[in-house]
Coordinates of C-alpha atoms in Angstrom, one line a residue:
X24 CA -1.6 7.3 -0.1
X25 CA -3.3 7.0 3.0
X26 CA -2.5 4.9 6.3
X27 CA -3.8 1.9 5.9
X28 CA -7.4 -0.9 6.8
X29 CA -5.9 -2.7 9.4
X30 CA -4.0 -4.8 10.8
X31 CA -0.4 -4.8 11.6
X32 CA 3.0 -4.4 10.5
X33 CA 3.5 -1.9 7.5
X34 CA 1.5 -0.2 9.5
X35 CA 3.2 2.0 12.1
X36 CA 2.5 -1.1 15.2
X37 CA 2.7 1.7 18.2
X38 CA 2.1 -0.6 21.3
X39 CA 2.3 1.5 24.1
X40 CA 1.8 0.1 28.0
X41 CA 0.0 1.7 30.7
X42 CA 0.1 0.3 34.3
X43 CA 0.0 0.0 37.9
X44 CA 1.5 1.9 40.7
X45 CA 4.7 3.3 40.7
X46 CA 7.0 4.2 37.4
X47 CA 9.2 2.2 36.1
X48 CA 12.5 2.3 33.4
X49 CA 12.9 -0.3 31.0
X50 CA 15.9 -0.1 29.2
X51 CA 16.9 3.4 30.1
X52 CA 20.4 3.0 29.1
X53 CA 19.7 1.9 25.4
X54 CA 15.8 4.1 24.9
X55 CA 14.4 3.7 21.6
X56 CA 14.7 6.0 19.2
X57 CA 11.0 6.7 20.0
X58 CA 11.6 6.4 23.5
X59 CA 10.7 2.1 24.1
X60 CA 11.7 -1.0 23.0
X61 CA 9.8 -3.1 19.8
X62 CA 11.6 -0.4 17.3
X63 CA 12.0 -1.1 13.6
X64 CA 10.5 -4.2 11.6
X65 CA 12.6 -6.7 9.9
X66 CA 10.7 -9.3 7.7
X67 CA 12.6 -12.1 7.3
X68 CA 12.7 -15.2 9.8
X69 CA 16.3 -15.9 9.6
X70 CA 16.8 -12.2 11.6
X71 CA 14.5 -13.1 14.7
X72 CA 16.7 -13.1 17.8
X73 CA 15.8 -16.7 18.3
X74 CA 14.5 -20.2 16.7
X75 CA 11.7 -21.4 15.6
X76 CA 10.0 -18.2 15.3
X77 CA 7.3 -18.4 12.4
X78 CA 7.0 -16.4 9.4
X79 CA 6.3 -13.7 9.4
X80 CA 8.5 -12.9 11.7
X81 CA 9.9 -9.6 12.6
X82 CA 12.6 -8.5 15.3
X83 CA 13.2 -4.6 16.6
X84 CA 16.0 -3.2 17.8
X85 CA 17.1 -0.9 20.6
X86 CA 19.9 1.1 19.4
X87 CA 20.2 5.0 20.3
X88 CA 20.2 5.3 16.0
X89 CA 18.3 3.5 13.5
X90 CA 20.5 0.7 12.5
X91 CA 19.4 -0.5 8.5
X92 CA 16.5 -2.3 9.8
X93 CA 14.7 1.2 10.6
X94 CA 14.2 1.5 6.3
X95 CA 11.4 -1.2 6.8
X96 CA 13.8 -4.2 6.3
X97 CA 16.0 -3.0 3.5
X98 CA 19.5 -4.2 3.3
X99 CA 22.5 -5.9 0.9
X100 CA 22.6 -9.3 1.1
X101 CA 25.9 -9.6 -1.1
X102 CA 27.1 -8.2 -4.0
X103 CA 30.4 -9.0 -7.1
X104 CA 32.0 -7.4 -10.0
X105 CA 32.2 -9.5 -13.3
X106 CA 34.7 -9.5 -16.4
X107 CA 35.2 -7.0 -18.7
X108 CA 35.5 -9.8 -21.0
X109 CA 33.8 -9.4 -25.2
X110 CA 30.4 -10.9 -25.4
X111 CA 29.8 -12.3 -23.1
X112 CA 30.0 -11.7 -20.1
X113 CA 29.6 -13.0 -17.0
X114 CA 28.9 -12.6 -13.7
X115 CA 29.3 -14.9 -10.5
X116 CA 26.1 -14.1 -8.5
X117 CA 25.9 -15.6 -5.0
X118 CA 23.1 -15.1 -1.8
X119 CA 22.1 -16.1 1.5
X120 CA 18.7 -14.7 2.1
X121 CA 15.7 -15.9 0.2
X122 CA 13.0 -13.3 -1.6
X123 CA 16.5 -11.4 -3.3
X124 CA 16.1 -8.7 -5.4
X125 CA 18.5 -9.6 -8.3
X126 CA 20.5 -5.8 -9.8
X127 CA 23.0 -6.0 -12.3
X128 CA 24.6 -3.1 -13.8
X129 CA 26.5 -3.2 -16.5
X130 CA 28.5 -0.1 -17.8
X131 CA 30.7 -1.0 -21.7
X132 CA 33.4 0.5 -23.7
X133 CA 32.0 2.4 -27.2
X134 CA 29.9 1.1 -30.0
X135 CA 28.0 -0.9 -28.0
X136 CA 24.0 -0.9 -30.1
X137 CA 22.6 -4.0 -28.1
X138 CA 22.2 -5.9 -25.0
X139 CA 20.8 -9.0 -23.3
X140 CA 20.7 -10.7 -20.1
X141 CA 20.0 -13.8 -18.6
X142 CA 21.6 -17.2 -16.4
X143 CA 20.7 -18.2 -12.8
X144 CA 16.9 -19.2 -13.8
X145 CA 15.6 -16.3 -13.3
X146 CA 13.4 -14.1 -15.4
X147 CA 15.0 -11.0 -16.0
X148 CA 13.9 -7.5 -16.8
X149 CA 15.2 -4.2 -17.9
X150 CA 15.1 -1.5 -16.1
X151 CA 17.1 0.5 -18.5
X152 CA 19.5 1.2 -21.4
X153 CA 22.1 4.2 -21.8
X154 CA 23.2 5.0 -25.2
X155 CA 26.3 6.4 -26.0
X156 CA 23.7 10.0 -26.3
X157 CA 23.5 9.0 -22.4
X158 CA 26.7 8.6 -21.3
X159 CA 29.2 10.4 -23.5
X160 CA 30.6 7.3 -25.4
X161 CA 29.5 5.0 -23.2
X162 CA 26.5 3.1 -22.6
X163 CA 25.2 0.3 -20.6
X164 CA 21.7 -1.6 -19.2
X165 CA 20.3 -1.5 -16.1
X166 CA 18.2 -5.7 -15.2
X167 CA 16.5 -7.1 -12.4
X168 CA 15.6 -10.5 -11.2
X169 CA 13.3 -11.5 -8.3
X170 CA 14.7 -14.6 -6.6
X171 CA 12.5 -16.7 -4.6
X172 CA 15.6 -19.0 -3.1
X173 CA 18.9 -18.5 -2.5
X174 CA 21.4 -18.9 -5.1
X175 CA 25.0 -20.5 -4.9
X176 CA 27.3 -19.2 -8.0
X177 CA 24.4 -19.1 -11.0
X178 CA 26.6 -17.5 -13.6
X179 CA 24.8 -14.2 -15.5
X180 CA 25.1 -13.6 -18.9
X181 CA 24.9 -10.6 -20.7
X182 CA 25.3 -10.7 -24.5
X183 CA 25.9 -7.6 -26.7
X184 CA 26.2 -6.4 -30.0
X185 CA 29.5 -4.7 -31.1
X186 CA 31.3 -2.6 -29.4
X187 CA 35.1 -3.8 -27.1
X188 CA 33.9 -4.8 -24.0
X189 CA 30.9 -4.9 -21.1
X190 CA 31.4 -5.7 -17.3
X191 CA 28.5 -6.5 -15.2
X192 CA 28.3 -5.8 -11.5
X193 CA 25.0 -6.8 -9.3
X194 CA 23.6 -6.0 -6.0
X195 CA 21.4 -8.6 -4.0
X196 CA 18.7 -6.7 -2.2
X197 CA 17.0 -8.3 1.0
X198 CA 13.6 -6.3 1.7
X199 CA 12.6 -4.8 -1.9
X200 CA 9.5 -4.3 -3.2
X201 CA 9.8 -7.6 -4.8
X202 CA 6.9 -6.8 -7.9
X203 CA 8.0 -3.2 -7.7
X204 CA 11.6 -2.7 -7.3
X205 CA 12.8 0.8 -8.0
X206 CA 11.4 4.1 -6.6
X207 CA 8.9 6.0 -9.0
X208 CA 10.7 9.0 -8.9
X209 CA 11.0 10.9 -12.6
X210 CA 14.7 11.6 -12.5
X211 CA 15.7 7.8 -11.4
X212 CA 18.0 6.4 -12.7
X213 CA 20.3 9.3 -13.3
X214 CA 22.7 8.7 -15.8
X215 CA 26.6 11.1 -15.3
X216 CA 28.9 11.9 -17.9
X217 CA 31.5 14.8 -16.5
X218 CA 34.6 15.3 -15.6
X219 CA 36.0 14.4 -12.2
X220 CA 34.0 14.9 -10.2
X221 CA 30.9 14.5 -11.2
X222 CA 27.6 14.2 -9.4
X223 CA 24.3 12.3 -9.7
X224 CA 21.7 14.1 -9.0
X225 CA 18.7 12.1 -6.9
X226 CA 15.5 12.9 -5.9
X227 CA 13.8 9.8 -4.7
X228 CA 9.6 9.4 -4.4
X229 CA 9.9 7.0 -0.9
X230 CA 11.2 8.2 3.0
X231 CA 13.4 4.4 2.7
X232 CA 14.8 3.4 -0.4
X233 CA 18.6 2.4 -0.5
X234 CA 20.2 4.6 -2.8
X235 CA 22.8 2.6 -5.6
X236 CA 25.5 4.3 -8.0
X237 CA 27.7 2.5 -11.2
X238 CA 30.5 4.7 -12.7
X239 CA 33.3 3.8 -14.8
X240 CA 36.7 5.6 -15.7
X241 CA 39.7 4.9 -18.1
X242 CA 42.8 3.8 -16.9
X243 CA 43.4 2.6 -13.1
X244 CA 42.1 6.2 -11.1
X245 CA 42.3 6.0 -7.4
X246 CA 38.2 6.9 -7.0
X247 CA 35.9 8.0 -4.1
X248 CA 31.9 7.3 -4.1
X249 CA 29.6 9.9 -2.5
X250 CA 29.5 10.7 0.7
X251 CA 27.9 8.0 3.4
X252 CA 27.8 5.9 0.8
X253 CA 28.9 2.6 1.3
X254 CA 32.0 1.4 -1.2
X255 CA 31.5 -2.1 -2.8
X256 CA 33.6 -3.4 -6.2
X257 CA 36.1 -2.1 -8.6
X258 CA 37.1 -3.7 -11.3
X259 CA 41.3 -1.9 -12.3
X260 CA 40.8 -2.6 -16.3
X261 CA 39.2 0.0 -17.6
X262 CA 37.6 1.1 -14.0
X263 CA 34.9 -0.2 -12.4
X264 CA 33.2 1.1 -9.1
X265 CA 30.2 0.6 -7.9
X266 CA 28.7 1.7 -4.3
X267 CA 25.9 2.2 -2.0
X268 CA 23.4 3.9 1.2
X269 CA 20.4 3.0 2.3
X270 CA 18.4 6.3 3.1
X271 CA 15.3 6.6 5.5
X272 CA 14.0 10.0 4.1
X273 CA 13.1 11.2 0.8
X274 CA 16.3 12.6 -0.9
X275 CA 15.5 15.8 -3.2
X276 CA 18.0 17.3 -5.8
X277 CA 20.8 15.3 -3.6
X278 CA 24.1 15.7 -5.8
X279 CA 26.1 12.3 -4.9
X280 CA 29.2 13.5 -6.2
X281 CA 31.3 10.7 -8.0
X282 CA 35.6 11.0 -8.5
X283 CA 38.5 9.1 -9.7
X284 CA 42.3 10.7 -9.3
X285 CA 43.2 10.8 -13.3
X286 CA 41.8 10.6 -16.5
X287 CA 38.2 12.2 -17.5
X288 CA 35.3 11.5 -18.4
X289 CA 33.2 9.3 -15.4
X290 CA 30.3 7.3 -16.7
X291 CA 27.7 5.8 -15.4
X292 CA 23.6 6.1 -13.3
X293 CA 22.5 5.9 -10.3
X294 CA 19.1 4.7 -9.1
X295 CA 16.9 3.6 -6.1
X296 CA 15.0 0.5 -5.2
X297 CA 11.9 0.5 -2.4
X298 CA 11.5 -1.0 0.7
X299 CA 9.1 -4.0 0.0
X300 CA 5.8 -2.2 1.2
X301 CA 4.0 -5.4 2.3
X302 CA 3.3 -8.9 2.1
X303 CA -0.2 -11.2 2.9
X304 CA -1.0 -12.9 6.4
X305 CA -3.2 -15.3 5.3
X306 CA -6.6 -16.2 7.3
X307 CA -5.6 -16.4 10.2
X308 CA -2.0 -16.4 10.2
X309 CA -0.2 -15.0 12.9
X310 CA 3.2 -12.3 12.7
X311 CA 5.8 -12.0 15.2
X312 CA 6.8 -9.1 17.3
X313 CA 10.2 -9.9 19.2
X314 CA 11.8 -7.1 21.0
X315 CA 15.4 -6.4 21.4
X316 CA 17.4 -8.8 24.0
X317 CA 17.0 -7.3 27.9
X318 CA 20.1 -6.7 29.8
X319 CA 19.0 -7.7 32.8
X320 CA 16.3 -9.0 34.3
X321 CA 13.0 -6.5 34.2
X322 CA 9.3 -6.9 36.1
X323 CA 6.4 -5.7 33.8
X324 CA 3.8 -4.6 35.8
X325 CA 0.2 -5.8 35.1
X326 CA -1.9 -3.0 32.8
X327 CA -3.1 -2.9 29.5
X328 CA -1.1 -3.3 25.9
X329 CA -2.5 -1.1 24.1
X330 CA -1.6 -1.1 20.2
X331 CA -2.3 0.6 17.1
X332 CA -1.9 -1.3 13.7
X333 CA -3.0 -0.6 10.1
X334 CA -3.2 -3.4 7.5
X335 CA -5.5 -3.4 4.1
X336 CA -8.2 -6.2 4.5
X337 CA -10.1 -6.6 1.4
X338 CA -12.6 -4.6 -0.6
X339 CA -16.6 -4.7 0.0
X340 CA -18.3 -6.6 -3.3
X341 CA -21.1 -6.1 -5.2
X342 CA -23.7 -8.3 -4.2
X343 CA -26.8 -8.7 -6.3
X344 CA -29.1 -5.2 -7.7
X345 CA -32.5 -4.8 -9.0
X346 CA -34.4 -2.4 -10.7
X347 CA -38.2 -0.8 -11.0
X348 CA -39.8 2.6 -12.0
X349 CA -43.2 4.9 -11.0
X350 CA -45.9 4.3 -12.8
X351 CA -48.0 6.2 -10.9
X352 CA -49.0 6.9 -6.9
X353 CA -46.7 7.9 -4.7
X354 CA -44.9 4.9 -3.8
X355 CA -43.0 2.7 -6.4
X356 CA -40.9 -0.4 -5.9
X357 CA -36.6 -0.2 -6.9
X358 CA -37.6 -4.4 -7.3
X359 CA -37.4 -7.1 -5.4
X360 CA -33.4 -7.7 -4.1
X361 CA -31.8 -10.9 -3.7
X362 CA -28.0 -11.7 -2.5
X363 CA -25.7 -13.8 -1.3
X364 CA -24.0 -13.0 1.9
X365 CA -25.0 -12.2 5.6
X366 CA -24.4 -8.3 6.4
X367 CA -25.0 -6.2 3.5
X368 CA -24.6 -2.2 3.1
X369 CA -27.8 -2.7 1.2
X370 CA -27.6 1.3 -1.5
X371 CA -30.7 2.6 -2.9
X372 CA -30.1 5.1 -6.0
X373 CA -33.3 7.0 -6.1
X374 CA -34.0 9.8 -9.0
X375 CA -37.6 11.4 -9.5
X376 CA -38.4 14.4 -12.1
X377 CA -41.8 16.5 -11.6
X378 CA -41.1 19.7 -13.6
X379 CA -40.6 22.7 -11.5
X380 CA -40.8 20.8 -8.1
X381 CA -38.6 18.2 -6.2
X382 CA -39.9 14.8 -4.9
X383 CA -38.4 13.4 -1.9
X384 CA -38.1 10.1 -0.6
X385 CA -40.2 9.3 2.6
X386 CA -39.2 6.4 4.2
X387 CA -37.9 3.5 2.0
X388 CA -39.3 -0.6 3.6
X389 CA -38.7 -4.0 1.8
X390 CA -40.9 -7.2 1.9
X391 CA -39.0 -10.0 4.2
X392 CA -38.5 -7.2 6.6
X393 CA -34.9 -7.8 6.0
X394 CA -33.1 -4.7 5.9
X395 CA -32.7 -2.2 8.6
X396 CA -33.0 1.0 6.6
X397 CA -32.0 4.1 7.9
X398 CA -34.7 6.7 9.1
X399 CA -33.2 9.3 6.3
X400 CA -31.9 9.9 2.9
X401 CA -28.3 9.8 3.1
X402 CA -28.2 12.8 0.5
X403 CA -31.0 14.4 -1.0
X404 CA -30.1 16.9 -3.9
X405 CA -31.4 18.3 -6.9
X406 CA -29.9 18.8 -10.3
X407 CA -31.7 22.2 -12.3
X408 CA -34.7 23.7 -11.9
X409 CA -37.9 24.6 -13.9
X410 CA -38.7 22.3 -16.9
X411 CA -35.7 19.8 -15.9
X412 CA -36.0 20.0 -12.3
X413 CA -34.5 16.7 -10.8
X414 CA -33.7 15.0 -7.6
X415 CA -31.5 12.5 -6.5
X416 CA -31.3 10.7 -3.4
X417 CA -29.3 8.0 -2.0
X418 CA -30.4 5.7 0.8
X419 CA -29.1 2.5 2.6
X420 CA -30.2 -0.1 4.9
X421 CA -28.2 -3.4 6.8
X422 CA -29.6 -7.0 5.3
X423 CA -27.7 -9.0 8.6
X424 CA -29.1 -12.0 6.4
X425 CA -29.1 -12.6 3.0
X426 CA -32.4 -11.9 1.0
X427 CA -33.8 -13.4 -1.8
X428 CA -36.4 -11.7 -4.3
X429 CA -37.1 -8.9 -1.2
X430 CA -39.3 -6.1 -2.7
X431 CA -38.0 -2.3 -2.4
X432 CA -40.3 -0.2 -2.2
X433 CA -39.9 3.6 -2.0
X434 CA -41.9 6.0 -0.3
X435 CA -42.2 9.6 -2.1
X436 CA -43.5 12.9 -0.9
X437 CA -45.9 13.5 -3.3
X438 CA -46.2 11.7 -7.2
X439 CA -43.9 12.9 -10.1
X440 CA -43.8 13.2 -13.1
X441 CA -41.1 9.8 -13.4
X442 CA -39.3 8.2 -11.3
X443 CA -36.5 5.6 -11.1
X444 CA -34.4 3.1 -8.4
X445 CA -31.3 1.2 -8.8
X446 CA -30.9 -1.5 -5.7
X447 CA -27.9 -3.2 -4.9
X448 CA -26.2 -4.3 -1.9
X449 CA -22.7 -4.6 -1.0
X450 CA -21.0 -7.4 1.1
X451 CA -18.0 -7.1 3.2
X452 CA -18.7 -3.4 4.1
X453 CA -18.3 -2.3 7.5
X454 CA -21.1 -2.2 8.9
X455 CA -21.8 -0.2 11.6
X456 CA -19.8 2.9 10.2
X457 CA -20.2 1.8 6.9
X458 CA -19.1 4.9 4.9
X459 CA -15.4 6.9 4.8
X460 CA -15.1 9.6 6.3
X461 CA -13.5 11.8 4.0
X462 CA -14.3 14.9 4.3
X463 CA -16.7 15.9 1.6
X464 CA -18.8 12.8 1.3
X465 CA -21.1 11.4 -1.0
X466 CA -19.8 14.9 -3.5
X467 CA -22.2 15.9 -5.8
X468 CA -22.2 17.6 -9.4
X469 CA -24.2 18.8 -11.7
X470 CA -24.6 19.6 -15.0
X471 CA -24.7 23.3 -17.1
X472 CA -28.5 21.9 -17.0
X473 CA -28.4 24.0 -21.0
X474 CA -29.0 21.6 -24.3
X475 CA -25.3 20.9 -23.7
X476 CA -24.1 17.3 -23.5
X477 CA -21.0 16.2 -21.4
X478 CA -19.8 12.7 -19.1
X479 CA -21.4 13.2 -15.8
X480 CA -18.2 13.9 -13.5
X481 CA -17.9 14.6 -10.1
X482 CA -14.3 16.0 -8.9
X483 CA -12.2 16.3 -5.8
X484 CA -12.8 12.4 -4.7
X485 CA -10.7 11.6 -1.5
X486 CA -11.4 9.2 0.4
X487 CA -9.3 8.3 4.1
X488 CA -9.0 4.0 3.7
X489 CA -7.2 2.1 1.1
X490 CA -10.0 -0.5 0.1
X491 CA -13.3 0.9 -0.3
X492 CA -15.6 0.5 -2.4
X493 CA -16.4 3.5 -4.6
X494 CA -19.8 3.8 -6.5
X495 CA -21.1 6.5 -8.4
X496 CA -24.7 7.3 -8.8
X497 CA -26.7 8.9 -11.6
X498 CA -29.1 10.0 -12.5
X499 CA -31.5 13.0 -14.3
X500 CA -34.1 14.6 -16.5
X501 CA -33.2 12.8 -19.7
X502 CA -33.6 10.0 -21.2
X503 CA -30.4 7.9 -21.1
X504 CA -28.5 4.7 -21.0
X505 CA -25.4 5.7 -18.6
X506 CA -22.2 3.6 -19.9
X507 CA -19.6 2.7 -17.5
X508 CA -16.8 4.8 -16.8
X509 CA -13.9 6.1 -14.9
X510 CA -14.0 5.9 -11.3
X511 CA -9.4 7.1 -10.1
X512 CA -7.5 5.9 -12.1
X513 CA -9.5 3.0 -13.2
X514 CA -12.2 2.1 -15.0
X515 CA -15.5 1.3 -13.0
X516 CA -18.1 -1.9 -13.5
X517 CA -21.6 -1.1 -14.3
X518 CA -23.8 -2.3 -11.2
X519 CA -27.2 -1.2 -13.4
X520 CA -28.9 1.1 -15.2
X521 CA -32.6 2.3 -15.3
X522 CA -33.8 3.9 -19.2
X523 CA -36.6 6.3 -17.9
X524 CA -38.7 8.7 -19.7
X525 CA -38.4 11.8 -18.3
X526 CA -35.5 10.6 -16.0
X527 CA -32.9 7.8 -15.6
X528 CA -30.8 6.4 -13.4
X529 CA -27.2 3.9 -13.1
X530 CA -24.6 3.1 -11.0
X531 CA -21.3 2.0 -11.0
X532 CA -18.7 0.9 -9.0
X533 CA -14.9 0.2 -8.1
X534 CA -12.9 -1.7 -5.8
X535 CA -10.3 0.7 -4.9
X536 CA -6.0 -0.7 -3.5
X537 CA -6.0 2.3 -1.9
X538 CA -7.0 5.5 -1.0
X539 CA -8.2 8.4 -3.3
X540 CA -7.2 12.1 -3.8
X541 CA -9.2 15.3 -5.4
X542 CA -10.1 12.0 -8.5
X543 CA -13.4 11.7 -10.1
X544 CA -16.1 9.6 -11.3
X545 CA -17.4 9.5 -13.8
X546 CA -19.4 7.6 -16.6
X547 CA -19.3 7.1 -20.4
X548 CA -22.4 8.9 -22.5
X549 CA -22.8 12.3 -22.2
X550 CA -26.0 13.6 -22.0
X551 CA -27.7 16.7 -20.3
X552 CA -29.6 18.4 -17.6
X553 CA -28.1 15.4 -15.2
X554 CA -26.9 15.0 -11.3
X555 CA -24.6 12.5 -10.4
X556 CA -22.7 11.9 -6.9
X557 CA -20.1 9.5 -5.7
X558 CA -19.6 7.8 -2.2
X559 CA -17.5 4.8 -0.6
X560 CA -18.1 2.4 1.4
X561 CA -15.3 0.9 3.8
X562 CA -14.1 -2.9 4.0
X563 CA -15.7 -4.9 7.7
X564 CA -13.9 -4.4 11.5
X565 CA -12.1 -7.3 11.7
X566 CA -11.6 -9.0 14.9
X567 CA -7.6 -10.1 15.6
X568 CA -6.2 -12.2 19.0
X569 CA -3.2 -10.7 20.8
X570 CA -0.8 -12.6 23.1
X571 CA 1.7 -10.8 24.9
X572 CA 4.8 -13.0 26.7
X573 CA 8.2 -12.7 28.7
X574 CA 10.5 -15.3 26.7
X575 CA 13.8 -15.9 28.1
X576 CA 17.6 -15.9 25.7
X577 CA 16.0 -18.9 24.2
X578 CA 12.8 -18.4 23.2
X579 CA 11.0 -20.6 25.7
X580 CA 8.0 -18.6 28.0
X581 CA 8.2 -17.1 30.9
X582 CA 5.9 -14.8 31.3
X583 CA 2.0 -15.0 29.6
X584 CA 1.0 -11.4 29.9
X585 CA -2.4 -12.0 27.7
X586 CA -3.1 -14.7 25.7
X587 CA -5.6 -14.7 22.6
X588 CA -7.2 -12.0 23.8
X589 CA -9.8 -9.8 21.1
X590 CA -9.5 -6.9 19.8
X591 CA -11.9 -5.2 17.1
X592 CA -9.3 -3.4 14.1
X593 CA -11.5 -0.8 12.6
X594 CA -10.6 0.8 8.6
X595 CA -9.9 4.4 10.0
X596 CA -7.0 3.3 12.6
X597 CA -8.1 3.9 16.0
X598 CA -6.0 1.6 18.9
X599 CA -7.1 -0.9 20.2
X600 CA -6.4 -1.8 23.9
X601 CA -6.0 -5.5 26.2
X602 CA -5.6 -6.3 29.9
X603 CA -2.5 -7.7 30.2
X604 CA -1.3 -9.0 33.7
X605 CA 2.4 -8.7 35.3
X606 CA 5.4 -10.6 34.2
X607 CA 9.4 -11.0 34.7
X608 CA 11.9 -10.9 31.5
X609 CA 14.5 -12.9 32.4
X610 CA 18.2 -11.6 31.7
X611 CA 19.2 -11.9 28.2
X612 CA 15.2 -12.3 28.1
X613 CA 12.6 -11.2 25.2
X614 CA 9.0 -9.5 24.9
X615 CA 7.4 -11.4 21.9
X616 CA 4.0 -10.3 20.6
X617 CA 1.7 -12.3 18.3
X618 CA -0.2 -11.1 17.1
X619 CA -3.2 -13.2 14.4
X620 CA -5.5 -12.3 11.5
X621 CA -8.8 -13.0 11.4
X622 CA -10.5 -16.4 10.2
X623 CA -11.7 -16.4 6.2
X624 CA -10.0 -13.0 5.3
X625 CA -6.5 -12.7 4.3
X626 CA -4.5 -9.3 5.2
X627 CA -2.4 -7.1 3.2
X628 CA 0.0 -6.1 5.6
X629 CA 1.7 -2.6 4.8
X630 CA 5.6 -2.3 6.5
X631 CA 7.7 -0.8 4.4
X632 CA 7.9 3.2 2.3
X633 CA 5.6 5.0 1.6
X634 CA 4.1 3.9 5.4
X635 CA 5.7 4.6 8.5
X636 CA 7.6 1.7 9.6
X637 CA 8.5 2.3 13.8
X638 CA 6.9 -0.8 16.0
X639 CA 7.2 0.6 19.7
X640 CA 6.7 0.0 23.4
X641 CA 7.3 3.1 25.7
X642 CA 9.8 2.0 27.8
X643 CA 8.4 3.8 30.9
X644 CA 4.6 2.6 32.2
X645 CA 3.2 4.8 35.1
X646 CA 0.4 4.7 37.4

């Protein structure tokens, strides 16, 4: 997954200031890891350094070594262990934070054949069940649930069939991905069953994870946890113990050793929960960034607040289509297009056929003169040769207003034998630089140019922006009504088709949620003598407002260095900059940056794995 579209938090927000005449050092005795302040977001209103911060509120630190929030806000809220009882057995769960992921780990004596979980007013999911085959003579399970509110001594019940005793323990984890909490690496959970010491061999796919494990050993030995891990709970009879560690980098085949001073056959498992990757910033809503507390009064000179914000705006959407076919002469109509949105990007797919020659598009116009067409084709290529030669053209324009029954006229370089066109509008795309700039776009492909049919496919399609409108254009010397195929990992949506005599035409698309890497665009019906193109439109740039303050220890504004300044952000993550006035941070005060999203557009803001999580304002200001 590549970087994100535009706005803020999971986006690594990199903030830096350039100012006036002299170099001023801020917090020189407490430099952050990247020599500044505004570092490492917390995604919790409760973690704001002052009261009254409206969620989502991010606080930051200036530690020389980053604390837990460097992992994107992932932290252990609470934990506990239950009784080792015959079925059912229970564990009491209490949390301090909202929006926790509750993981319940269960290990059992021999003979258990099935297991279930309930209670706490939660909806439980099964992460994994471990049979006697996977952890020696013992068995167990791992369950999880999402808790939107706090829990106070709620009873969670584990019911099992056969066997003599099971023991549940729980972790309440805050800042985890509440819909998909576990790291996706295929080696997880890692199961162990060996004499002491024994090791979980762990690999993770994310940089910011909480690693944890739960072990069982008969008797009452003294136990040890992996190096660097924090021990949590112990149950004395038929010894159970658990521990965790929060990491800020991926681990690869890490050997996490567990020990016991007596007995043999340590059984258990290790797993990893990933940090919350994003949250929704509602249209017009604000997010808040706070520095850590300033030890002494500090003057900030006038200058410029520069920042780079990564998030996703909604993907562009289809907004009407039309088709047309050639009958005579060197012009034809691609139909009368109607759209409902302003500021559409209009794409035109034209396929022409003339035996042994290439007929290209000379110009495009529309009857209402509402579309500003480009002066030349976005792409033009030839598929096959000789009797089956066909030319495919991609053209585009911008419609600043909605259009109604606007006839699109295509002027060709010469009269073809056959030609067709599909036009369609796309709303919510960037009208300044519409196309994703990934190398190779648009990608094209042609058939084997033989009588052997194949589904039209373009391979090696990559994009940079996450929420692109990726579309495929098909055409060729064939008579076929193409059907929908796949784009990337998803199924496309058919825009329109033309079943021509000597040529055919089709368009499909998919609105993406993540960038593409060496993926394919394909239609669904095998045919012959075809050409195909795959391209991508980026989401529209958005305007955000930025306010920049200093406050006292209570969060009361002392200096307004910028108030409601406008910044335009794109899917390509260029730096934005606003002018800022001088200000003074009093002793024990803070710097606060407030960013308000665009009205009418909600943003998906990223701040956890696998995206960067650093938020920073340089602590030196240079002339």
